[in-house]
PDB file of C-alpha atoms (C1' of nucleotides) in Angstrom:
ATOM      1  CA  MET A   1       0.000   0.000   0.000  1.00  0.00           C
ATOM      2  CA  ALA A   2       1.423   3.273  -1.043  1.00  0.00           C
ATOM      3  CA  LEU A   3       1.885   5.957   1.486  1.00  0.00           C
ATOM      4  CA  ALA A   4      -0.451   8.862   0.892  1.00  0.00           C
ATOM      5  CA  THR A   5       0.596  12.252   2.080  1.00  0.00           C
ATOM      6  CA  PRO A   6      -2.139  14.870   2.537  1.00  0.00           C
ATOM      7  CA  ASP A   7      -0.820  16.722  -0.511  1.00  0.00           C
ATOM      8  CA  ALA A   8      -0.964  13.580  -2.599  1.00  0.00           C
ATOM      9  CA  VAL A   9      -4.493  12.921  -1.410  1.00  0.00           C
ATOM     10  CA  VAL A  10      -5.598  16.422  -2.337  1.00  0.00           C
ATOM     11  CA  LEU A  11      -3.898  16.066  -5.695  1.00  0.00           C
ATOM     12  CA  GLU A  12      -5.745  12.823  -6.383  1.00  0.00           C
ATOM     13  CA  LEU A  13      -9.079  14.247  -5.330  1.00  0.00           C
ATOM     14  CA  MET A  14      -8.510  17.452  -7.228  1.00  0.00           C
ATOM     15  CA  THR A  15      -7.763  15.468 -10.349  1.00  0.00           C
ATOM     16  CA  MET A  16     -10.964  13.531  -9.853  1.00  0.00           C
ATOM     17  CA  GLY A  17     -12.803  16.783  -9.274  1.00  0.00           C
ATOM     18  CA  GLN A  18     -11.340  18.258 -12.399  1.00  0.00           C
ATOM     19  CA  GLU A  19     -12.470  15.285 -14.456  1.00  0.00           C
ATOM     20  CA  SER A  20     -15.941  15.461 -12.923  1.00  0.00           C
ATOM     21  CA  ALA A  21     -16.168  19.183 -13.582  1.00  0.00           C
ATOM     22  CA  ALA A  22     -15.187  18.634 -17.200  1.00  0.00           C
ATOM     23  CA  TYR A  23     -17.841  15.984 -17.501  1.00  0.00           C
ATOM     24  CA  LEU A  24     -20.365  18.314 -15.880  1.00  0.00           C
ATOM     25  CA  ALA A  25     -19.482  21.048 -18.337  1.00  0.00           C
ATOM     26  CA  ASP A  26     -20.022  18.634 -21.215  1.00  0.00           C
ATOM     27  CA  LEU A  27     -23.389  17.640 -19.847  1.00  0.00           C
ATOM     28  CA  LEU A  28     -24.478  21.240 -19.406  1.00  0.00           C
ATOM     29  CA  ARG A  29     -23.297  22.069 -22.872  1.00  0.00           C
ATOM     30  CA  ALA A  30     -25.243  19.160 -24.314  1.00  0.00           C
ATOM     31  CA  ALA A  31     -28.371  19.994 -22.330  1.00  0.00           C
ATOM     32  CA  SER A  32     -28.375  23.698 -23.048  1.00  0.00           C
ATOM     33  CA  PRO A  33     -25.630  25.195 -25.200  1.00  0.00           C
ATOM     34  CA  SER A  34     -26.423  28.699 -24.003  1.00  0.00           C
ATOM     35  CA  SER A  35     -26.728  27.838 -20.325  1.00  0.00           C
ATOM     36  CA  PRO A  36     -25.058  30.351 -17.997  1.00  0.00           C
ATOM     37  CA  HIS A  37     -24.251  27.428 -15.707  1.00  0.00           C
ATOM     38  CA  GLN A  38     -21.489  26.482 -18.074  1.00  0.00           C
ATOM     39  CA  GLU A  39     -19.465  29.369 -16.739  1.00  0.00           C
ATOM     40  CA  LEU A  40     -19.854  27.980 -13.254  1.00  0.00           C
ATOM     41  CA  ALA A  41     -18.533  24.613 -14.369  1.00  0.00           C
ATOM     42  CA  ALA A  42     -15.664  26.362 -16.115  1.00  0.00           C
ATOM     43  CA  GLU A  43     -14.867  28.268 -12.940  1.00  0.00           C
ATOM     44  CA  ILE A  44     -14.765  25.011 -10.985  1.00  0.00           C
ATOM     45  CA  LEU A  45     -12.425  23.603 -13.601  1.00  0.00           C
ATOM     46  CA  ARG A  46     -10.141  26.598 -13.302  1.00  0.00           C
ATOM     47  CA  CYS A  47     -10.052  26.299  -9.507  1.00  0.00           C
ATOM     48  CA  CYS A  48      -9.153  22.620  -9.720  1.00  0.00           C
ATOM     49  CA  HIS A  49      -6.466  23.386 -12.232  1.00  0.00           C
ATOM     50  CA  ARG A  50      -4.938  26.065 -10.023  1.00  0.00           C
ATOM     51  CA  VAL A  51      -4.838  23.815  -6.979  1.00  0.00           C
ATOM     52  CA  ILE A  52      -3.308  20.979  -8.977  1.00  0.00           C
ATOM     53  CA  ALA A  53      -0.718  23.335 -10.423  1.00  0.00           C
ATOM     54  CA  ALA A  54       0.134  24.706  -7.000  1.00  0.00           C
ATOM     55  CA  LEU A  55       0.387  21.274  -5.446  1.00  0.00           C
ATOM     56  CA  THR A  56       2.509  19.964  -8.269  1.00  0.00           C
ATOM     57  CA  ALA A  57       4.878  22.886  -7.881  1.00  0.00           C
ATOM     58  CA  ASN A  58       4.928  22.337  -4.141  1.00  0.00           C
ATOM     59  CA  SER A  59       5.869  18.673  -4.384  1.00  0.00           C
ATOM     60  CA  ALA A  60       8.430  19.408  -7.080  1.00  0.00           C
ATOM     61  CA  ALA A  61      10.049  21.854  -4.671  1.00  0.00           C
ATOM     62  CA  GLY A  62      10.716  18.941  -2.379  1.00  0.00           C
ATOM     63  CA  GLY A  63       8.041  18.297   0.183  1.00  0.00           C
ATOM     64  CA  LYS A  64       8.728  16.304   3.307  1.00  0.00           C
ATOM     65  CA  LYS A  65       8.907  12.620   2.612  1.00  0.00           C
ATOM     66  CA  ARG A  66       7.062  10.368   4.951  1.00  0.00           C
ATOM     67  CA  LYS A  67       9.132   7.728   6.616  1.00  0.00           C
ATOM     68  CA  ALA A  68       8.293   4.215   5.578  1.00  0.00           C
ATOM     69  CA  VAL A  69       6.981   1.886   8.211  1.00  0.00           C
ATOM     70  CA  GLU A  70       9.770  -0.301   9.429  1.00  0.00           C
ATOM     71  CA  HIS A  71       7.947  -3.245  10.817  1.00  0.00           C
ATOM     72  CA  ASP A  72      10.457  -5.933  11.563  1.00  0.00           C
ATOM     73  CA  SER A  73       7.932  -8.664  12.099  1.00  0.00           C
ATOM     74  CA  ALA A  74      10.532 -11.390  12.388  1.00  0.00           C
ATOM     75  CA  ALA A  75      12.215  -9.593  15.223  1.00  0.00           C
ATOM     76  CA  ALA A  76       8.907  -8.563  16.726  1.00  0.00           C
ATOM     77  CA  TRP A  77       7.910 -12.148  17.297  1.00  0.00           C
ATOM     78  CA  SER A  78      11.204 -13.611  18.289  1.00  0.00           C
ATOM     79  CA  PRO A  79      11.138 -15.893  21.316  1.00  0.00           C
ATOM     80  CA  PRO A  80      12.082 -14.472  24.716  1.00  0.00           C
ATOM     81  CA  SER A  81      15.420 -16.267  24.641  1.00  0.00           C
ATOM     82  CA  THR A  82      16.662 -14.061  21.831  1.00  0.00           C
ATOM     83  CA  PRO A  83      18.206 -10.687  22.603  1.00  0.00           C
ATOM     84  CA  PRO A  84      15.679  -7.915  23.092  1.00  0.00           C
ATOM     85  CA  ARG A  85      14.545  -6.682  19.714  1.00  0.00           C
ATOM     86  CA  LYS A  86      14.905  -3.097  18.795  1.00  0.00           C
ATOM     87  CA  ARG A  87      11.483  -1.595  19.019  1.00  0.00           C
ATOM     88  CA  THR A  88      10.591   0.639  16.186  1.00  0.00           C
ATOM     89  CA  ARG A  89       8.480   3.582  16.974  1.00  0.00           C
ATOM     90  CA  VAL A  90       5.549   3.796  14.678  1.00  0.00           C
ATOM     91  CA  GLY A  91       4.833   7.460  15.016  1.00  0.00           C
ATOM     92  CA  ALA A  92       2.137   9.481  13.321  1.00  0.00           C
ATOM     93  CA  GLU A  93       4.254   9.927  10.236  1.00  0.00           C
ATOM     94  CA  ALA A  94       4.482   6.223   9.699  1.00  0.00           C
ATOM     95  CA  ALA A  95       0.752   5.704   9.689  1.00  0.00           C
ATOM     96  CA  LEU A  96      -0.496   4.246   6.434  1.00  0.00           C
ATOM     97  CA  GLY A  97      -3.870   5.747   7.060  1.00  0.00           C
ATOM     98  CA  VAL A  98      -5.641   7.771   9.653  1.00  0.00           C
ATOM     99  CA  MET A  99      -9.342   8.193   9.884  1.00  0.00           C
ATOM    100  CA  ARG A 100     -11.890   9.649  12.207  1.00  0.00           C
ATOM    101  CA  SER A 101     -15.020   7.725  12.810  1.00  0.00           C
ATOM    102  CA  GLY A 102     -17.928   7.414  15.159  1.00  0.00           C
ATOM    103  CA  THR A 103     -17.112   3.794  15.605  1.00  0.00           C
ATOM    104  CA  MET A 104     -13.994   1.754  16.189  1.00  0.00           C
ATOM    105  CA  GLU A 105     -15.179  -0.966  13.858  1.00  0.00           C
ATOM    106  CA  ASP A 106     -13.730  -1.378  10.438  1.00  0.00           C
ATOM    107  CA  GLY A 107     -14.603  -4.972   9.713  1.00  0.00           C
ATOM    108  CA  PHE A 108     -11.307  -6.445  10.721  1.00  0.00           C
ATOM    109  CA  ILE A 109     -10.756  -8.508  13.795  1.00  0.00           C
ATOM    110  CA  TRP A 110      -8.360  -6.776  16.125  1.00  0.00           C
ATOM    111  CA  ARG A 111      -6.750  -7.926  19.315  1.00  0.00           C
ATOM    112  CA  LYS A 112      -5.975  -5.354  21.898  1.00  0.00           C
ATOM    113  CA  TYR A 113      -2.449  -5.538  23.226  1.00  0.00           C
ATOM    114  CA  GLY A 114      -2.055  -2.336  25.095  1.00  0.00           C
ATOM    115  CA  GLN A 115      -3.555   0.815  26.457  1.00  0.00           C
ATOM    116  CA  LYS A 116      -1.814   3.992  27.419  1.00  0.00           C
ATOM    117  CA  GLU A 117      -2.732   7.289  28.988  1.00  0.00           C
ATOM    118  CA  ILE A 118      -1.524  10.015  26.683  1.00  0.00           C
ATOM    119  CA  ASN A 119      -0.560  13.473  27.820  1.00  0.00           C
ATOM    120  CA  GLY A 120      -3.213  16.037  27.117  1.00  0.00           C
ATOM    121  CA  ARG A 121      -5.752  13.418  26.175  1.00  0.00           C
ATOM    122  CA  LYS A 122      -8.809  12.765  28.203  1.00  0.00           C
ATOM    123  CA  HIS A 123      -9.085   9.197  27.008  1.00  0.00           C
ATOM    124  CA  PRO A 124      -6.442   6.492  26.863  1.00  0.00           C
ATOM    125  CA  ARG A 125      -4.951   5.408  23.560  1.00  0.00           C
ATOM    126  CA  LEU A 126      -5.708   1.837  22.643  1.00  0.00           C
ATOM    127  CA  TYR A 127      -3.365  -0.430  20.736  1.00  0.00           C
ATOM    128  CA  TYR A 128      -4.600  -3.256  18.562  1.00  0.00           C
ATOM    129  CA  ARG A 129      -2.981  -5.732  16.256  1.00  0.00           C
ATOM    130  CA  CYS A 130      -4.646  -7.965  13.728  1.00  0.00           C
ATOM    131  CA  ALA A 131      -6.122 -11.094  15.253  1.00  0.00           C
ATOM    132  CA  TYR A 132      -4.348 -12.983  12.495  1.00  0.00           C
ATOM    133  CA  SER A 133      -0.959 -11.695  13.521  1.00  0.00           C
ATOM    134  CA  HIS A 134       0.064 -15.294  14.179  1.00  0.00           C
ATOM    135  CA  GLN A 135      -0.267 -15.783  10.417  1.00  0.00           C
ATOM    136  CA  GLY A 136       2.317 -13.108   9.946  1.00  0.00           C
ATOM    137  CA  CYS A 137      -0.101 -10.260   9.465  1.00  0.00           C
ATOM    138  CA  THR A 138       1.672  -7.076  10.491  1.00  0.00           C
ATOM    139  CA  ALA A 139      -1.366  -4.811  10.574  1.00  0.00           C
ATOM    140  CA  THR A 140      -1.805  -2.804  13.727  1.00  0.00           C
ATOM    141  CA  ARG A 141      -3.915   0.175  14.628  1.00  0.00           C
ATOM    142  CA  ARG A 142      -3.987   2.865  17.273  1.00  0.00           C
ATOM    143  CA  VAL A 143      -7.314   4.143  18.471  1.00  0.00           C
ATOM    144  CA  GLN A 144      -7.673   7.468  20.190  1.00  0.00           C
ATOM    145  CA  ARG A 145     -11.015   8.778  21.297  1.00  0.00           C
ATOM    146  CA  THR A 146     -10.958  12.395  20.217  1.00  0.00           C
ATOM    147  CA  HIS A 147     -13.719  14.114  22.105  1.00  0.00           C
ATOM    148  CA  ASP A 148     -16.323  13.447  24.688  1.00  0.00           C
ATOM    149  CA  ASP A 149     -19.161  15.809  24.030  1.00  0.00           C
ATOM    150  CA  ALA A 150     -22.490  14.977  25.641  1.00  0.00           C
ATOM    151  CA  HIS A 151     -24.264  16.308  22.569  1.00  0.00           C
ATOM    152  CA  GLN A 152     -22.178  14.366  20.115  1.00  0.00           C
ATOM    153  CA  PRO A 153     -21.525  10.684  19.720  1.00  0.00           C
ATOM    154  CA  ALA A 154     -18.055   9.413  20.454  1.00  0.00           C
ATOM    155  CA  ALA A 155     -15.465  10.028  17.782  1.00  0.00           C
ATOM    156  CA  TYR A 156     -12.338   8.006  17.290  1.00  0.00           C
ATOM    157  CA  GLU A 157      -9.151   8.770  15.512  1.00  0.00           C
ATOM    158  CA  ILE A 158      -7.799   5.528  14.181  1.00  0.00           C
ATOM    159  CA  ALA A 159      -4.314   5.217  12.768  1.00  0.00           C
ATOM    160  CA  TYR A 160      -3.413   2.145  10.775  1.00  0.00           C
ATOM    161  CA  TYR A 161       0.049   0.650  10.486  1.00  0.00           C
ATOM    162  CA  GLY A 162       1.286  -2.234   8.437  1.00  0.00           C
ATOM    163  CA  GLU A 163      -0.758  -4.142   5.941  1.00  0.00           C
ATOM    164  CA  HIS A 164      -3.233  -6.941   6.194  1.00  0.00           C
ATOM    165  CA  ASN A 165      -1.644  -9.874   4.462  1.00  0.00           C
ATOM    166  CA  CYS A 166      -3.573 -12.439   6.415  1.00  0.00           C
ATOM    167  CA  ARG A 167      -6.330 -14.780   5.299  1.00  0.00           C
ATOM    168  CA  GLY A 168      -8.616 -13.062   7.718  1.00  0.00           C
ATOM    169  CA  ALA A 169      -8.571  -9.948   5.600  1.00  0.00           C
ATOM    170  CA  ALA A 170      -9.620 -11.897   2.530  1.00  0.00           C
ATOM    171  CA  ALA A 171     -12.424 -13.622   4.378  1.00  0.00           C
ATOM    172  CA  CYS A 172     -13.533 -10.304   5.710  1.00  0.00           C
ATOM    173  CA  GLN A 173     -13.725  -8.858   2.269  1.00  0.00           C
ATOM    174  CA  GLN A 174     -15.770 -11.729   0.982  1.00  0.00           C
ATOM    175  CA  ASN A 175     -18.273 -11.449   3.777  1.00  0.00           C
ATOM    176  CA  ALA A 176     -18.784  -7.729   3.476  1.00  0.00           C
ATOM    177  CA  PRO A 177     -22.473  -6.844   3.814  1.00  0.00           C
ATOM    178  CA  PRO A 178     -24.238  -4.434   1.467  1.00  0.00           C
ATOM    179  CA  THR A 179     -23.788  -1.516   3.815  1.00  0.00           C
ATOM    180  CA  VAL A 180     -20.096  -1.808   3.341  1.00  0.00           C
ATOM    181  CA  ILE A 181     -18.201   0.667   1.314  1.00  0.00           C
ATOM    182  CA  ASP A 182     -15.649  -0.860  -0.987  1.00  0.00           C
ATOM    183  CA  PHE A 183     -12.432   1.086  -0.962  1.00  0.00           C
ATOM    184  CA  GLY A 184     -10.957  -1.053  -3.640  1.00  0.00           C
ATOM    185  CA  SER A 185      -8.306  -2.318  -1.322  1.00  0.00           C
ATOM    186  CA  ASN A 186      -7.954  -5.545   0.544  1.00  0.00           C
ATOM    187  CA  ALA A 187      -6.486  -3.604   3.381  1.00  0.00           C
ATOM    188  CA  TRP A 188      -9.389  -1.298   4.091  1.00  0.00           C
ATOM    189  CA  GLY A 189     -11.987  -2.390   1.671  1.00  0.00           C
ATOM    190  CA  CYS A 190     -14.057  -4.615   3.808  1.00  0.00           C
ATOM    191  CA  GLY A 191     -16.797  -3.840   6.161  1.00  0.00           C
ATOM    192  CA  THR A 192     -18.453  -5.168   9.194  1.00  0.00           C
ATOM    193  CA  ALA A 193     -18.878  -8.874   8.999  1.00  0.00           C
ATOM    194  CA  PRO A 194     -21.310  -9.818  11.745  1.00  0.00           C
ATOM    195  CA  ALA A 195     -19.217 -12.760  12.818  1.00  0.00           C
ATOM    196  CA  ALA A 196     -16.235 -10.527  13.124  1.00  0.00           C
ATOM    197  CA  SER A 197     -18.215  -7.974  15.086  1.00  0.00           C
ATOM    198  CA  GLU A 198     -19.164 -10.490  17.669  1.00  0.00           C
ATOM    199  CA  GLN A 199     -15.610 -11.544  18.105  1.00  0.00           C
ATOM    200  CA  LEU A 200     -14.708  -7.987  18.761  1.00  0.00           C
ATOM    201  CA  ARG A 201     -15.247  -7.728  22.410  1.00  0.00           C
ATOM    202  CA  SER A 202     -15.862  -4.403  23.962  1.00  0.00           C
ATOM    203  CA  SER A 203     -12.803  -2.783  25.364  1.00  0.00           C
ATOM    204  CA  SER A 204     -12.452  -1.103  28.690  1.00  0.00           C
ATOM    205  CA  LEU A 205     -12.833   2.269  27.063  1.00  0.00           C
ATOM    206  CA  ASP A 206     -15.376   3.794  29.413  1.00  0.00           C
ATOM    207  CA  GLY A 207     -17.312   0.582  29.272  1.00  0.00           C
ATOM    208  CA  GLU A 208     -18.326   1.281  25.711  1.00  0.00           C
ATOM    209  CA  THR A 209     -19.226  -1.422  23.303  1.00  0.00           C
ATOM    210  CA  MET A 210     -18.327  -1.413  19.684  1.00  0.00           C
ATOM    211  CA  SER A 211     -20.972  -0.251  17.301  1.00  0.00           C
ATOM    212  CA  SER A 212     -22.318  -2.902  15.001  1.00  0.00           C
ATOM    213  CA  GLN A 213     -22.093  -0.647  12.018  1.00  0.00           C
ATOM    214  CA  GLY A 214     -19.175   1.181  10.628  1.00  0.00           C
ATOM    215  CA  GLY A 215     -19.597   4.650   9.278  1.00  0.00           C
ATOM    216  CA  TRP A 216     -17.874   5.313   6.006  1.00  0.00           C
ATOM    217  CA  SER A 217     -18.188   8.232   3.689  1.00  0.00           C
ATOM    218  CA  PRO A 218     -19.992   7.478   0.443  1.00  0.00           C
ATOM    219  CA  ALA A 219     -17.856  10.058  -1.226  1.00  0.00           C
ATOM    220  CA  SER A 220     -14.853   8.051  -0.184  1.00  0.00           C
ATOM    221  CA  ALA A 221     -16.375   4.878  -1.471  1.00  0.00           C
ATOM    222  CA  SER A 222     -15.033   5.237  -4.939  1.00  0.00           C
ATOM    223  CA  ALA A 223     -11.565   6.130  -3.810  1.00  0.00           C
ATOM    224  CA  SER A 224      -9.018   3.440  -3.256  1.00  0.00           C
ATOM    225  CA  ALA A 225      -7.196   3.237   0.025  1.00  0.00           C
ATOM    226  CA  SER A 226      -4.021   4.287  -1.670  1.00  0.00           C
ATOM    227  CA  GLU A 227      -5.715   7.440  -2.808  1.00  0.00           C
ATOM    228  CA  VAL A 228      -7.202   8.269   0.524  1.00  0.00           C
ATOM    229  CA  GLY A 229      -4.746   7.836   3.301  1.00  0.00           C
ATOM    230  CA  PHE A 230      -6.580  10.163   5.559  1.00  0.00           C
ATOM    231  CA  PHE A 231     -10.205  10.944   5.342  1.00  0.00           C
ATOM    232  CA  GLU A 232     -12.991  11.766   7.631  1.00  0.00           C
ATOM    233  CA  ALA A 233     -15.953   9.568   8.116  1.00  0.00           C
ATOM    234  CA  GLU A 234     -19.012  10.983   9.713  1.00  0.00           C
ATOM    235  CA  THR A 235     -20.603   9.291  12.641  1.00  0.00           C
ATOM    236  CA  THR A 236     -22.974   6.443  12.035  1.00  0.00           C
ATOM    237  CA  HIS A 237     -25.884   8.601  13.056  1.00  0.00           C
ATOM    238  CA  GLU A 238     -25.056  11.324  10.583  1.00  0.00           C
ATOM    239  CA  TRP A 239     -24.386   8.722   7.987  1.00  0.00           C
ATOM    240  CA  HIS A 240     -27.903   7.604   7.626  1.00  0.00           C
ATOM    241  CA  ASP A 241     -28.870  11.082   6.587  1.00  0.00           C
ATOM    242  CA  MET A 242     -26.151  11.038   3.989  1.00  0.00           C
ATOM    243  CA  ALA A 243     -27.155   7.604   2.795  1.00  0.00           C
ATOM    244  CA  GLY A 244     -30.481   8.971   1.678  1.00  0.00           C
ATOM    245  CA  VAL A 245     -28.765  11.294  -0.757  1.00  0.00           C
ATOM    246  CA  THR A 246     -27.564   8.780  -3.245  1.00  0.00           C
ATOM    247  CA  PRO A 247     -25.635  10.423  -6.033  1.00  0.00           C
ATOM    248  CA  SER A 248     -27.894   9.879  -8.988  1.00  0.00           C
ATOM    249  CA  ASP A 249     -26.348  12.126 -11.546  1.00  0.00           C
ATOM    250  CA  PRO A 250     -22.924  13.481 -12.387  1.00  0.00           C
ATOM    251  CA  ALA A 251     -23.700  16.876 -10.919  1.00  0.00           C
ATOM    252  CA  THR A 252     -24.667  15.428  -7.548  1.00  0.00           C
ATOM    253  CA  GLU A 253     -21.660  13.154  -7.612  1.00  0.00           C
ATOM    254  CA  PHE A 254     -19.418  16.075  -8.268  1.00  0.00           C
ATOM    255  CA  LEU A 255     -20.939  18.125  -5.470  1.00  0.00           C
ATOM    256  CA  ASP A 256     -20.554  15.211  -3.109  1.00  0.00           C
ATOM    257  CA  GLY A 257     -16.960  14.984  -4.122  1.00  0.00           C
ATOM    258  CA  CYS A 258     -16.527  18.652  -3.361  1.00  0.00           C
ATOM    259  CA  PHE A 259     -18.090  18.163   0.031  1.00  0.00           C
ATOM    260  CA  ASP A 260     -15.673  15.398   0.775  1.00  0.00           C
ATOM    261  CA  LEU A 261     -12.795  17.437  -0.488  1.00  0.00           C
ATOM    262  CA  GLU A 262     -13.836  20.420   1.551  1.00  0.00           C
ATOM    263  CA  SER A 263     -13.930  18.448   4.767  1.00  0.00           C
ATOM    264  CA  LEU A 264     -10.635  16.857   3.913  1.00  0.00           C
ATOM    265  CA  ILE A 265      -9.011  20.181   3.288  1.00  0.00           C
ATOM    266  CA  ASN A 266     -10.536  21.770   6.348  1.00  0.00           C
ATOM    267  CA  ASP A 267      -9.753  18.974   8.712  1.00  0.00           C
ATOM    268  CA  VAL A 268      -6.679  17.380   7.343  1.00  0.00           C
ATOM    269  CA  VAL A 269      -4.524  19.390   5.087  1.00  0.00           C
ATOM    270  CA  PRO A 270      -2.575  21.956   7.038  1.00  0.00           C
ATOM    271  CA  PHE A 271      -2.537  24.762   4.552  1.00  0.00           C
ATOM    272  CA  ASP A 272      -4.627  27.733   3.643  1.00  0.00           C
ATOM    273  CA  LEU A 273      -6.434  26.849   0.444  1.00  0.00           C
ATOM    274  CA  ASP A 274      -7.413  30.456  -0.255  1.00  0.00           C
ATOM    275  CA  ALA A 275      -3.836  31.562   0.037  1.00  0.00           C
ATOM    276  CA  LEU A 276      -2.842  28.708  -2.200  1.00  0.00           C
ATOM    277  CA  LEU A 277      -5.384  29.674  -4.823  1.00  0.00           C
ATOM    278  CA  ASN A 278      -4.364  33.300  -4.686  1.00  0.00           C
ATOM    279  CA  ALA A 279      -0.714  32.391  -4.970  1.00  0.00           C
ATOM    280  CA  SER A 280      -1.313  30.155  -7.951  1.00  0.00           C
ATOM    281  CA  SER A 281      -3.479  32.726  -9.708  1.00  0.00           C
ATOM    282  CA  VAL A 282      -0.795  35.335  -9.251  1.00  0.00           C
ATOM    283  CA  ALA A 283       1.824  32.967 -10.598  1.00  0.00           C
TER     284      ALA A 283
ATOM    285  C1'  DT B   1      -9.799 -24.435  30.511  1.00  0.00           C
ATOM    286  C1'  DG B   2      -8.430 -21.850  26.703  1.00  0.00           C
ATOM    287  C1'  DA B   3      -8.696 -17.445  24.793  1.00  0.00           C
ATOM    288  C1'  DA B   4      -9.009 -12.552  25.207  1.00  0.00           C
ATOM    289  C1'  DT B   5      -8.211  -8.456  27.890  1.00  0.00           C
ATOM    290  C1'  DT B   6      -6.012  -5.656  31.388  1.00  0.00           C
ATOM    291  C1'  DT B   7      -2.298  -3.278  33.216  1.00  0.00           C
ATOM    292  C1'  DG B   8       2.227  -2.361  35.171  1.00  0.00           C
ATOM    293  C1'  DA B   9       6.787  -2.483  33.646  1.00  0.00           C
ATOM    294  C1'  DC B  10      10.196  -2.254  30.283  1.00  0.00           C
ATOM    295  C1'  DC B  11      12.430  -0.142  26.508  1.00  0.00           C
ATOM    296  C1'  DC B  12      12.984   2.982  22.607  1.00  0.00           C
ATOM    297  C1'  DT B  13      12.862   7.561  20.632  1.00  0.00           C
ATOM    298  C1'  DT B  14      13.064  12.344  21.007  1.00  0.00           C
TER     299       DT B  14
ATOM    300  C1'  DA C   1      14.131  12.686  31.398  1.00  0.00           C
ATOM    301  C1'  DA C   2       9.696  12.406  29.438  1.00  0.00           C
ATOM    302  C1'  DG C   3       6.529  10.455  26.426  1.00  0.00           C
ATOM    303  C1'  DG C   4       4.880   6.785  23.961  1.00  0.00           C
ATOM    304  C1'  DG C   5       4.802   1.809  22.085  1.00  0.00           C
ATOM    305  C1'  DT C   6       5.070  -2.982  23.308  1.00  0.00           C
ATOM    306  C1'  DC C   7       5.590  -6.993  26.285  1.00  0.00           C
ATOM    307  C1'  DA C   8       3.940 -10.366  29.255  1.00  0.00           C
ATOM    308  C1'  DA C   9       2.033 -11.923  33.681  1.00  0.00           C
ATOM    309  C1'  DA C  10      -2.284 -11.629  35.892  1.00  0.00           C
ATOM    310  C1'  DT C  11      -7.029 -11.495  35.461  1.00  0.00           C
ATOM    311  C1'  DT C  12     -11.465 -12.100  33.372  1.00  0.00           C
ATOM    312  C1'  DC C  13     -14.741 -14.320  30.540  1.00  0.00           C
ATOM    313  C1'  DA C  14     -17.286 -17.755  27.840  1.00  0.00           C
TER     314       DA C  14
END
DNA sequence: TGAATTTGACCCTT
DNA sequence: AAGGGTCAAATTCA
């Protein structure tokens, strides 16, 4: 699985947006050659082009490269008689994907192996590894509850490390129910298999139990995991509202894509998009 | 009784 | 030295 930096993610999504906008412009042109809405589509195209140009220039200038995950699984599972292995810190930069969700479920079977109080965090950080780790699966994840608002459901920030190369992942994918969003990846692309859910026992996290449904963004559904390394999923509750708005035409699809992109940019990408657009228009 | 979870300690990185 | 990730013995659960 390729590492996806926020810039790369934006670039991918912007490219998709650009293609959608072009398609939208074609549709508008075909429907009504003199439609003033064509200008709007053209404006969207121009914006996409500017962002892509700016991002391309930015990466060409030498953006920070994310460190690759150095999971030495052989050493990690060496018997106690061997010398102590060198533990590799899997910091935030090594995460293959980070998501926020209203649920901790993602369809995989995880085994908790640790819990830690983190400075400045109200809730402990939970450490899980794939239940099929004995098959050599190196996938692990870190779950951090992000806020505890009485008016809002729990939100979790989940960072994924390593890749699922176990049979469990394949089985999971096969059993994915219709509610599942396919990310086009065997690493993330499976949903909540009921059997798996029941094996997931509730953790000690405030006595909470895992939700039986995952909440994934429909807008993210068409993106592969390699394209979206970090995205935001709404809570399950909010999801059902979104589920009713099924993209039925290219225009709606495009707007949904913009919504997804907007949240991604607002919540994830640490740069000022307006400034970026201004800079690229000046250049 | 076996499997999963909890939790304090250990160790690595910064 | 502090913070964070992992180990592994103890505990809990089905």
